[in-house]
Amino acid sequence: MRKLKNILAVSIAVLTIASCKQQQARMPISHSSGEFLKASAERNKKLIKGEEGQIDSIIKSNPDIKYIASQKGYWYYYDVKIDKDTLSPKKGDIASFDYEIKDISGNIIYSQLELKPQTYVVDKQNIMMGLRHGIKLMHKAETVTFLFPSHMAYGYHGDNRRIGTNEPLICTVTLNDFKTENKTTQE
């Protein structure tokens, strides 16, 4: 019996010491092969190609409208073009504009009335990427309709309200006015 107690005591001591050993951290699974990034890039290329196909069909279905392809990856046309004014907003200027957002089928997502007149400090405030670029192309009192693929709109995330993930958009923007940075700092 005494021998059994000794064996039991030694066993408990060994188990106690073994269980107190510090656990080793597991190494994370590595994706260093680049396969994940390659697959992600391929998905994005397919997504962009599909959206550009949708936009291309809109352009082809409206042959009377002169669409302009931007270097940034979106298309636009002038609803109202002002040729006499050559000034456009630049970084730091304060732009006042109205706009409306539609889905690619032309259904209104946000009306101009809902969005109210906007005030934007050019390139110093966070707005939709496509609008950041588009507003700088415009002259005072012009109205331009932009066709933005999702990566120039709200991208993968959407706006957490009515604009879904990877949704291309049609935005009609009227640049009401803008004040240059120099004029606003002097006033």
mmCIF file with all atom_site columns, C-alpha atoms in Angstrom:
data_model
loop_
_atom_site.group_PDB
_atom_site.id
_atom_site.type_symbol
_atom_site.label_atom_id
_atom_site.label_alt_id
_atom_site.label_comp_id
_atom_site.label_asym_id
_atom_site.label_entity_id
_atom_site.label_seq_id
_atom_site.pdbx_PDB_ins_code
_atom_site.Cartn_x
_atom_site.Cartn_y
_atom_site.Cartn_z
_atom_site.occupancy
_atom_site.B_iso_or_equiv
_atom_site.pdbx_formal_charge
_atom_site.auth_seq_id
_atom_site.auth_comp_id
_atom_site.auth_asym_id
_atom_site.auth_atom_id
_atom_site.pdbx_PDB_model_num
ATOM 1   C CA . MET A 1 1   ? 0.000   0.000  0.000   1.00 0.00 ? 1   MET A CA 1
ATOM 2   C CA . ARG A 1 2   ? 2.840   2.330  0.858   1.00 0.00 ? 2   ARG A CA 1
ATOM 3   C CA . LYS A 1 3   ? 4.451   1.579  -2.509  1.00 0.00 ? 3   LYS A CA 1
ATOM 4   C CA . LEU A 1 4   ? 1.170   2.449  -4.244  1.00 0.00 ? 4   LEU A CA 1
ATOM 5   C CA . LYS A 1 5   ? 1.006   5.802  -2.361  1.00 0.00 ? 5   LYS A CA 1
ATOM 6   C CA . ASN A 1 6   ? 4.602   6.603  -3.403  1.00 0.00 ? 6   ASN A CA 1
ATOM 7   C CA . ILE A 1 7   ? 3.877   5.786  -7.044  1.00 0.00 ? 7   ILE A CA 1
ATOM 8   C CA . LEU A 1 8   ? 0.711   7.873  -6.878  1.00 0.00 ? 8   LEU A CA 1
ATOM 9   C CA . ALA A 1 9   ? 2.578   10.817 -5.268  1.00 0.00 ? 9   ALA A CA 1
ATOM 10  C CA . VAL A 1 10  ? 5.372   10.656 -7.859  1.00 0.00 ? 10  VAL A CA 1
ATOM 11  C CA . SER A 1 11  ? 2.812   10.462 -10.683 1.00 0.00 ? 11  SER A CA 1
ATOM 12  C CA . ILE A 1 12  ? 0.947   13.509 -9.365  1.00 0.00 ? 12  ILE A CA 1
ATOM 13  C CA . ALA A 1 13  ? 4.222   15.429 -8.984  1.00 0.00 ? 13  ALA A CA 1
ATOM 14  C CA . VAL A 1 14  ? 5.271   14.571 -12.560 1.00 0.00 ? 14  VAL A CA 1
ATOM 15  C CA . LEU A 1 15  ? 1.871   15.555 -13.956 1.00 0.00 ? 15  LEU A CA 1
ATOM 16  C CA . THR A 1 16  ? 1.893   18.810 -11.981 1.00 0.00 ? 16  THR A CA 1
ATOM 17  C CA . ILE A 1 17  ? 5.362   19.736 -13.227 1.00 0.00 ? 17  ILE A CA 1
ATOM 18  C CA . ALA A 1 18  ? 4.484   18.748 -16.809 1.00 0.00 ? 18  ALA A CA 1
ATOM 19  C CA . SER A 1 19  ? 1.253   20.761 -16.764 1.00 0.00 ? 19  SER A CA 1
ATOM 20  C CA . CYS A 1 20  ? 3.065   23.887 -15.534 1.00 0.00 ? 20  CYS A CA 1
ATOM 21  C CA . LYS A 1 21  ? 5.285   23.932 -18.604 1.00 0.00 ? 21  LYS A CA 1
ATOM 22  C CA . GLN A 1 22  ? 4.693   27.137 -20.557 1.00 0.00 ? 22  GLN A CA 1
ATOM 23  C CA . GLN A 1 23  ? 2.655   26.693 -23.723 1.00 0.00 ? 23  GLN A CA 1
ATOM 24  C CA . GLN A 1 24  ? 4.302   27.405 -27.038 1.00 0.00 ? 24  GLN A CA 1
ATOM 25  C CA . ALA A 1 25  ? 2.641   29.924 -29.325 1.00 0.00 ? 25  ALA A CA 1
ATOM 26  C CA . ARG A 1 26  ? 1.437   28.496 -32.601 1.00 0.00 ? 26  ARG A CA 1
ATOM 27  C CA . MET A 1 27  ? 2.904   29.980 -35.727 1.00 0.00 ? 27  MET A CA 1
ATOM 28  C CA . PRO A 1 28  ? 0.394   31.620 -38.073 1.00 0.00 ? 28  PRO A CA 1
ATOM 29  C CA . ILE A 1 29  ? -0.403  30.028 -41.377 1.00 0.00 ? 29  ILE A CA 1
ATOM 30  C CA . SER A 1 30  ? 1.704   31.766 -43.977 1.00 0.00 ? 30  SER A CA 1
ATOM 31  C CA . HIS A 1 31  ? 0.341   32.868 -47.354 1.00 0.00 ? 31  HIS A CA 1
ATOM 32  C CA . SER A 1 32  ? 3.752   33.946 -48.571 1.00 0.00 ? 32  SER A CA 1
ATOM 33  C CA . SER A 1 33  ? 3.331   32.104 -51.843 1.00 0.00 ? 33  SER A CA 1
ATOM 34  C CA . GLY A 1 34  ? 1.345   35.074 -53.193 1.00 0.00 ? 34  GLY A CA 1
ATOM 35  C CA . GLU A 1 35  ? -1.541  32.880 -54.334 1.00 0.00 ? 35  GLU A CA 1
ATOM 36  C CA . PHE A 1 36  ? -4.023  34.781 -52.190 1.00 0.00 ? 36  PHE A CA 1
ATOM 37  C CA . LEU A 1 37  ? -2.961  38.140 -53.658 1.00 0.00 ? 37  LEU A CA 1
ATOM 38  C CA . LYS A 1 38  ? -3.007  36.751 -57.190 1.00 0.00 ? 38  LYS A CA 1
ATOM 39  C CA . ALA A 1 39  ? -6.519  35.367 -56.694 1.00 0.00 ? 39  ALA A CA 1
ATOM 40  C CA . SER A 1 40  ? -7.681  38.678 -55.218 1.00 0.00 ? 40  SER A CA 1
ATOM 41  C CA . ALA A 1 41  ? -6.211  40.622 -58.145 1.00 0.00 ? 41  ALA A CA 1
ATOM 42  C CA . GLU A 1 42  ? -7.968  38.301 -60.607 1.00 0.00 ? 42  GLU A CA 1
ATOM 43  C CA . ARG A 1 43  ? -11.313 38.788 -58.819 1.00 0.00 ? 43  ARG A CA 1
ATOM 44  C CA . ASN A 1 44  ? -10.857 42.564 -58.976 1.00 0.00 ? 44  ASN A CA 1
ATOM 45  C CA . LYS A 1 45  ? -9.974  42.461 -62.680 1.00 0.00 ? 45  LYS A CA 1
ATOM 46  C CA . LYS A 1 46  ? -13.135 40.450 -63.415 1.00 0.00 ? 46  LYS A CA 1
ATOM 47  C CA . LEU A 1 47  ? -15.225 42.830 -61.311 1.00 0.00 ? 47  LEU A CA 1
ATOM 48  C CA . ILE A 1 48  ? -13.848 45.904 -63.091 1.00 0.00 ? 48  ILE A CA 1
ATOM 49  C CA . LYS A 1 49  ? -14.279 44.301 -66.501 1.00 0.00 ? 49  LYS A CA 1
ATOM 50  C CA . GLY A 1 50  ? -17.931 43.488 -65.694 1.00 0.00 ? 50  GLY A CA 1
ATOM 51  C CA . GLU A 1 51  ? -18.635 47.027 -64.469 1.00 0.00 ? 51  GLU A CA 1
ATOM 52  C CA . GLU A 1 52  ? -16.918 48.541 -67.504 1.00 0.00 ? 52  GLU A CA 1
ATOM 53  C CA . GLY A 1 53  ? -19.113 46.302 -69.674 1.00 0.00 ? 53  GLY A CA 1
ATOM 54  C CA . GLN A 1 54  ? -22.221 47.716 -67.975 1.00 0.00 ? 54  GLN A CA 1
ATOM 55  C CA . ILE A 1 55  ? -20.971 51.264 -68.459 1.00 0.00 ? 55  ILE A CA 1
ATOM 56  C CA . ASP A 1 56  ? -20.061 50.528 -72.075 1.00 0.00 ? 56  ASP A CA 1
ATOM 57  C CA . SER A 1 57  ? -23.596 49.316 -72.757 1.00 0.00 ? 57  SER A CA 1
ATOM 58  C CA . ILE A 1 58  ? -24.980 52.571 -71.303 1.00 0.00 ? 58  ILE A CA 1
ATOM 59  C CA . ILE A 1 59  ? -22.660 54.559 -73.559 1.00 0.00 ? 59  ILE A CA 1
ATOM 60  C CA . LYS A 1 60  ? -23.634 52.520 -76.633 1.00 0.00 ? 60  LYS A CA 1
ATOM 61  C CA . SER A 1 61  ? -27.341 52.862 -75.856 1.00 0.00 ? 61  SER A CA 1
ATOM 62  C CA . ASN A 1 62  ? -26.993 56.677 -75.904 1.00 0.00 ? 62  ASN A CA 1
ATOM 63  C CA . PRO A 1 63  ? -25.201 57.440 -79.210 1.00 0.00 ? 63  PRO A CA 1
ATOM 64  C CA . ASP A 1 64  ? -26.333 61.084 -79.179 1.00 0.00 ? 64  ASP A CA 1
ATOM 65  C CA . ILE A 1 65  ? -24.403 61.807 -75.990 1.00 0.00 ? 65  ILE A CA 1
ATOM 66  C CA . LYS A 1 66  ? -20.664 62.541 -76.242 1.00 0.00 ? 66  LYS A CA 1
ATOM 67  C CA . TYR A 1 67  ? -19.067 60.592 -73.396 1.00 0.00 ? 67  TYR A CA 1
ATOM 68  C CA . ILE A 1 68  ? -15.515 61.422 -72.368 1.00 0.00 ? 68  ILE A CA 1
ATOM 69  C CA . ALA A 1 69  ? -13.232 58.783 -70.843 1.00 0.00 ? 69  ALA A CA 1
ATOM 70  C CA . SER A 1 70  ? -11.156 60.190 -67.994 1.00 0.00 ? 70  SER A CA 1
ATOM 71  C CA . GLN A 1 71  ? -7.607  59.140 -67.279 1.00 0.00 ? 71  GLN A CA 1
ATOM 72  C CA . LYS A 1 72  ? -8.756  58.107 -63.798 1.00 0.00 ? 72  LYS A CA 1
ATOM 73  C CA . GLY A 1 73  ? -11.050 55.317 -65.022 1.00 0.00 ? 73  GLY A CA 1
ATOM 74  C CA . TYR A 1 74  ? -14.526 56.855 -65.204 1.00 0.00 ? 74  TYR A CA 1
ATOM 75  C CA . TRP A 1 75  ? -16.659 58.392 -67.969 1.00 0.00 ? 75  TRP A CA 1
ATOM 76  C CA . TYR A 1 76  ? -18.613 61.625 -68.080 1.00 0.00 ? 76  TYR A CA 1
ATOM 77  C CA . TYR A 1 77  ? -20.594 63.972 -70.285 1.00 0.00 ? 77  TYR A CA 1
ATOM 78  C CA . TYR A 1 78  ? -21.691 67.590 -70.033 1.00 0.00 ? 78  TYR A CA 1
ATOM 79  C CA . ASP A 1 79  ? -25.360 68.291 -69.443 1.00 0.00 ? 79  ASP A CA 1
ATOM 80  C CA . VAL A 1 80  ? -24.503 72.006 -69.283 1.00 0.00 ? 80  VAL A CA 1
ATOM 81  C CA . LYS A 1 81  ? -21.092 73.121 -70.561 1.00 0.00 ? 81  LYS A CA 1
ATOM 82  C CA . ILE A 1 82  ? -19.699 76.612 -69.961 1.00 0.00 ? 82  ILE A CA 1
ATOM 83  C CA . ASP A 1 83  ? -16.965 77.533 -72.437 1.00 0.00 ? 83  ASP A CA 1
ATOM 84  C CA . LYS A 1 84  ? -16.475 81.197 -71.484 1.00 0.00 ? 84  LYS A CA 1
ATOM 85  C CA . ASP A 1 85  ? -15.102 80.380 -68.029 1.00 0.00 ? 85  ASP A CA 1
ATOM 86  C CA . THR A 1 86  ? -11.733 78.643 -67.903 1.00 0.00 ? 86  THR A CA 1
ATOM 87  C CA . LEU A 1 87  ? -11.226 78.430 -64.142 1.00 0.00 ? 87  LEU A CA 1
ATOM 88  C CA . SER A 1 88  ? -11.699 75.134 -62.326 1.00 0.00 ? 88  SER A CA 1
ATOM 89  C CA . PRO A 1 89  ? -11.449 74.367 -58.616 1.00 0.00 ? 89  PRO A CA 1
ATOM 90  C CA . LYS A 1 90  ? -8.035  73.318 -57.367 1.00 0.00 ? 90  LYS A CA 1
ATOM 91  C CA . LYS A 1 91  ? -6.642  72.053 -54.075 1.00 0.00 ? 91  LYS A CA 1
ATOM 92  C CA . GLY A 1 92  ? -7.772  74.184 -51.153 1.00 0.00 ? 92  GLY A CA 1
ATOM 93  C CA . ASP A 1 93  ? -10.592 75.950 -53.014 1.00 0.00 ? 93  ASP A CA 1
ATOM 94  C CA . ILE A 1 94  ? -14.068 75.808 -51.506 1.00 0.00 ? 94  ILE A CA 1
ATOM 95  C CA . ALA A 1 95  ? -16.578 74.329 -53.947 1.00 0.00 ? 95  ALA A CA 1
ATOM 96  C CA . SER A 1 96  ? -20.341 74.503 -53.585 1.00 0.00 ? 96  SER A CA 1
ATOM 97  C CA . PHE A 1 97  ? -22.228 71.865 -55.567 1.00 0.00 ? 97  PHE A CA 1
ATOM 98  C CA . ASP A 1 98  ? -25.459 69.918 -55.860 1.00 0.00 ? 98  ASP A CA 1
ATOM 99  C CA . TYR A 1 99  ? -25.603 66.297 -56.923 1.00 0.00 ? 99  TYR A CA 1
ATOM 100 C CA . GLU A 1 100 ? -27.765 63.238 -57.310 1.00 0.00 ? 100 GLU A CA 1
ATOM 101 C CA . ILE A 1 101 ? -26.708 59.587 -57.141 1.00 0.00 ? 101 ILE A CA 1
ATOM 102 C CA . LYS A 1 102 ? -28.283 56.820 -59.233 1.00 0.00 ? 102 LYS A CA 1
ATOM 103 C CA . ASP A 1 103 ? -27.511 53.148 -59.623 1.00 0.00 ? 103 ASP A CA 1
ATOM 104 C CA . ILE A 1 104 ? -26.219 51.880 -62.963 1.00 0.00 ? 104 ILE A CA 1
ATOM 105 C CA . SER A 1 105 ? -29.809 51.226 -64.113 1.00 0.00 ? 105 SER A CA 1
ATOM 106 C CA . GLY A 1 106 ? -30.742 54.877 -63.552 1.00 0.00 ? 106 GLY A CA 1
ATOM 107 C CA . ASN A 1 107 ? -32.758 54.394 -60.348 1.00 0.00 ? 107 ASN A CA 1
ATOM 108 C CA . ILE A 1 108 ? -32.316 57.246 -57.879 1.00 0.00 ? 108 ILE A CA 1
ATOM 109 C CA . ILE A 1 109 ? -30.459 56.209 -54.722 1.00 0.00 ? 109 ILE A CA 1
ATOM 110 C CA . TYR A 1 110 ? -30.063 59.714 -53.262 1.00 0.00 ? 110 TYR A CA 1
ATOM 111 C CA . SER A 1 111 ? -31.944 62.656 -54.757 1.00 0.00 ? 111 SER A CA 1
ATOM 112 C CA . GLN A 1 112 ? -30.493 66.140 -55.063 1.00 0.00 ? 112 GLN A CA 1
ATOM 113 C CA . LEU A 1 113 ? -33.085 67.335 -52.549 1.00 0.00 ? 113 LEU A CA 1
ATOM 114 C CA . GLU A 1 114 ? -31.974 64.686 -50.029 1.00 0.00 ? 114 GLU A CA 1
ATOM 115 C CA . LEU A 1 115 ? -28.288 65.444 -50.432 1.00 0.00 ? 115 LEU A CA 1
ATOM 116 C CA . LYS A 1 116 ? -28.781 69.228 -50.178 1.00 0.00 ? 116 LYS A CA 1
ATOM 117 C CA . PRO A 1 117 ? -26.142 71.657 -51.431 1.00 0.00 ? 117 PRO A CA 1
ATOM 118 C CA . GLN A 1 118 ? -22.660 70.482 -50.489 1.00 0.00 ? 118 GLN A CA 1
ATOM 119 C CA . THR A 1 119 ? -19.621 72.527 -49.517 1.00 0.00 ? 119 THR A CA 1
ATOM 120 C CA . TYR A 1 120 ? -16.304 70.837 -50.160 1.00 0.00 ? 120 TYR A CA 1
ATOM 121 C CA . VAL A 1 121 ? -12.733 71.974 -49.537 1.00 0.00 ? 121 VAL A CA 1
ATOM 122 C CA . VAL A 1 122 ? -11.065 70.520 -52.634 1.00 0.00 ? 122 VAL A CA 1
ATOM 123 C CA . ASP A 1 123 ? -8.648  67.670 -51.845 1.00 0.00 ? 123 ASP A CA 1
ATOM 124 C CA . LYS A 1 124 ? -8.761  68.486 -48.140 1.00 0.00 ? 124 LYS A CA 1
ATOM 125 C CA . GLN A 1 125 ? -12.010 66.728 -47.243 1.00 0.00 ? 125 GLN A CA 1
ATOM 126 C CA . ASN A 1 126 ? -13.043 63.133 -47.677 1.00 0.00 ? 126 ASN A CA 1
ATOM 127 C CA . ILE A 1 127 ? -15.670 62.548 -50.363 1.00 0.00 ? 127 ILE A CA 1
ATOM 128 C CA . MET A 1 128 ? -16.229 59.869 -52.991 1.00 0.00 ? 128 MET A CA 1
ATOM 129 C CA . MET A 1 129 ? -13.014 59.426 -54.986 1.00 0.00 ? 129 MET A CA 1
ATOM 130 C CA . GLY A 1 130 ? -14.688 59.974 -58.348 1.00 0.00 ? 130 GLY A CA 1
ATOM 131 C CA . LEU A 1 131 ? -16.203 63.266 -57.176 1.00 0.00 ? 131 LEU A CA 1
ATOM 132 C CA . ARG A 1 132 ? -12.813 64.409 -55.881 1.00 0.00 ? 132 ARG A CA 1
ATOM 133 C CA . HIS A 1 133 ? -11.438 64.146 -59.400 1.00 0.00 ? 133 HIS A CA 1
ATOM 134 C CA . GLY A 1 134 ? -14.591 65.138 -61.270 1.00 0.00 ? 134 GLY A CA 1
ATOM 135 C CA . ILE A 1 135 ? -15.193 68.433 -59.471 1.00 0.00 ? 135 ILE A CA 1
ATOM 136 C CA . LYS A 1 136 ? -11.714 69.621 -60.493 1.00 0.00 ? 136 LYS A CA 1
ATOM 137 C CA . LEU A 1 137 ? -12.709 69.189 -64.177 1.00 0.00 ? 137 LEU A CA 1
ATOM 138 C CA . MET A 1 138 ? -15.730 71.440 -63.893 1.00 0.00 ? 138 MET A CA 1
ATOM 139 C CA . HIS A 1 139 ? -16.286 75.163 -64.389 1.00 0.00 ? 139 HIS A CA 1
ATOM 140 C CA . LYS A 1 140 ? -18.731 77.300 -62.436 1.00 0.00 ? 140 LYS A CA 1
ATOM 141 C CA . ALA A 1 141 ? -22.412 76.639 -63.376 1.00 0.00 ? 141 ALA A CA 1
ATOM 142 C CA . GLU A 1 142 ? -21.628 73.434 -65.306 1.00 0.00 ? 142 GLU A CA 1
ATOM 143 C CA . THR A 1 143 ? -23.599 70.242 -64.850 1.00 0.00 ? 143 THR A CA 1
ATOM 144 C CA . VAL A 1 144 ? -21.811 66.988 -65.558 1.00 0.00 ? 144 VAL A CA 1
ATOM 145 C CA . THR A 1 145 ? -23.013 63.392 -65.382 1.00 0.00 ? 145 THR A CA 1
ATOM 146 C CA . PHE A 1 146 ? -20.352 60.920 -64.258 1.00 0.00 ? 146 PHE A CA 1
ATOM 147 C CA . LEU A 1 147 ? -20.385 57.135 -64.671 1.00 0.00 ? 147 LEU A CA 1
ATOM 148 C CA . PHE A 1 148 ? -18.219 55.769 -61.878 1.00 0.00 ? 148 PHE A CA 1
ATOM 149 C CA . PRO A 1 149 ? -17.143 52.130 -61.590 1.00 0.00 ? 149 PRO A CA 1
ATOM 150 C CA . SER A 1 150 ? -17.354 50.961 -57.972 1.00 0.00 ? 150 SER A CA 1
ATOM 151 C CA . HIS A 1 151 ? -13.641 51.505 -57.275 1.00 0.00 ? 151 HIS A CA 1
ATOM 152 C CA . MET A 1 152 ? -14.157 55.226 -58.026 1.00 0.00 ? 152 MET A CA 1
ATOM 153 C CA . ALA A 1 153 ? -17.393 55.327 -55.984 1.00 0.00 ? 153 ALA A CA 1
ATOM 154 C CA . TYR A 1 154 ? -17.835 53.586 -52.622 1.00 0.00 ? 154 TYR A CA 1
ATOM 155 C CA . GLY A 1 155 ? -15.894 50.433 -53.487 1.00 0.00 ? 155 GLY A CA 1
ATOM 156 C CA . TYR A 1 156 ? -16.097 47.174 -51.633 1.00 0.00 ? 156 TYR A CA 1
ATOM 157 C CA . HIS A 1 157 ? -17.601 48.711 -48.510 1.00 0.00 ? 157 HIS A CA 1
ATOM 158 C CA . GLY A 1 158 ? -20.551 50.675 -49.889 1.00 0.00 ? 158 GLY A CA 1
ATOM 159 C CA . ASP A 1 159 ? -21.910 53.552 -47.801 1.00 0.00 ? 159 ASP A CA 1
ATOM 160 C CA . ASN A 1 160 ? -23.525 51.431 -45.047 1.00 0.00 ? 160 ASN A CA 1
ATOM 161 C CA . ARG A 1 161 ? -26.951 52.740 -46.060 1.00 0.00 ? 161 ARG A CA 1
ATOM 162 C CA . ARG A 1 162 ? -28.299 52.500 -49.596 1.00 0.00 ? 162 ARG A CA 1
ATOM 163 C CA . ILE A 1 163 ? -25.209 51.932 -51.732 1.00 0.00 ? 163 ILE A CA 1
ATOM 164 C CA . GLY A 1 164 ? -24.151 48.306 -51.740 1.00 0.00 ? 164 GLY A CA 1
ATOM 165 C CA . THR A 1 165 ? -20.764 46.707 -52.139 1.00 0.00 ? 165 THR A CA 1
ATOM 166 C CA . ASN A 1 166 ? -19.028 47.035 -55.500 1.00 0.00 ? 166 ASN A CA 1
ATOM 167 C CA . GLU A 1 167 ? -21.831 49.164 -56.938 1.00 0.00 ? 167 GLU A CA 1
ATOM 168 C CA . PRO A 1 168 ? -21.075 51.362 -59.965 1.00 0.00 ? 168 PRO A CA 1
ATOM 169 C CA . LEU A 1 169 ? -22.875 54.709 -59.816 1.00 0.00 ? 169 LEU A CA 1
ATOM 170 C CA . ILE A 1 170 ? -24.172 57.514 -61.997 1.00 0.00 ? 170 ILE A CA 1
ATOM 171 C CA . CYS A 1 171 ? -23.737 60.953 -60.415 1.00 0.00 ? 171 CYS A CA 1
ATOM 172 C CA . THR A 1 172 ? -25.078 64.182 -61.860 1.00 0.00 ? 172 THR A CA 1
ATOM 173 C CA . VAL A 1 173 ? -23.214 67.158 -60.380 1.00 0.00 ? 173 VAL A CA 1
ATOM 174 C CA . THR A 1 174 ? -23.800 70.905 -60.719 1.00 0.00 ? 174 THR A CA 1
ATOM 175 C CA . LEU A 1 175 ? -20.896 73.094 -59.616 1.00 0.00 ? 175 LEU A CA 1
ATOM 176 C CA . ASN A 1 176 ? -22.731 76.142 -58.263 1.00 0.00 ? 176 ASN A CA 1
ATOM 177 C CA . ASP A 1 177 ? -19.682 78.165 -57.309 1.00 0.00 ? 177 ASP A CA 1
ATOM 178 C CA . PHE A 1 178 ? -16.197 77.950 -55.916 1.00 0.00 ? 178 PHE A CA 1
ATOM 179 C CA . LYS A 1 179 ? -13.924 80.363 -54.128 1.00 0.00 ? 179 LYS A CA 1
ATOM 180 C CA . THR A 1 180 ? -10.206 80.182 -54.554 1.00 0.00 ? 180 THR A CA 1
ATOM 181 C CA . GLU A 1 181 ? -8.113  79.570 -51.479 1.00 0.00 ? 181 GLU A CA 1
ATOM 182 C CA . ASN A 1 182 ? -6.542  83.059 -51.732 1.00 0.00 ? 182 ASN A CA 1
ATOM 183 C CA . LYS A 1 183 ? -9.923  84.828 -51.761 1.00 0.00 ? 183 LYS A CA 1
ATOM 184 C CA . THR A 1 184 ? -11.234 82.886 -48.770 1.00 0.00 ? 184 THR A CA 1
ATOM 185 C CA . THR A 1 185 ? -8.146  83.603 -46.636 1.00 0.00 ? 185 THR A CA 1
ATOM 186 C CA . GLN A 1 186 ? -8.284  87.347 -47.412 1.00 0.00 ? 186 GLN A CA 1
ATOM 187 C CA . GLU A 1 187 ? -11.981 87.770 -46.632 1.00 0.00 ? 187 GLU A CA 1
#
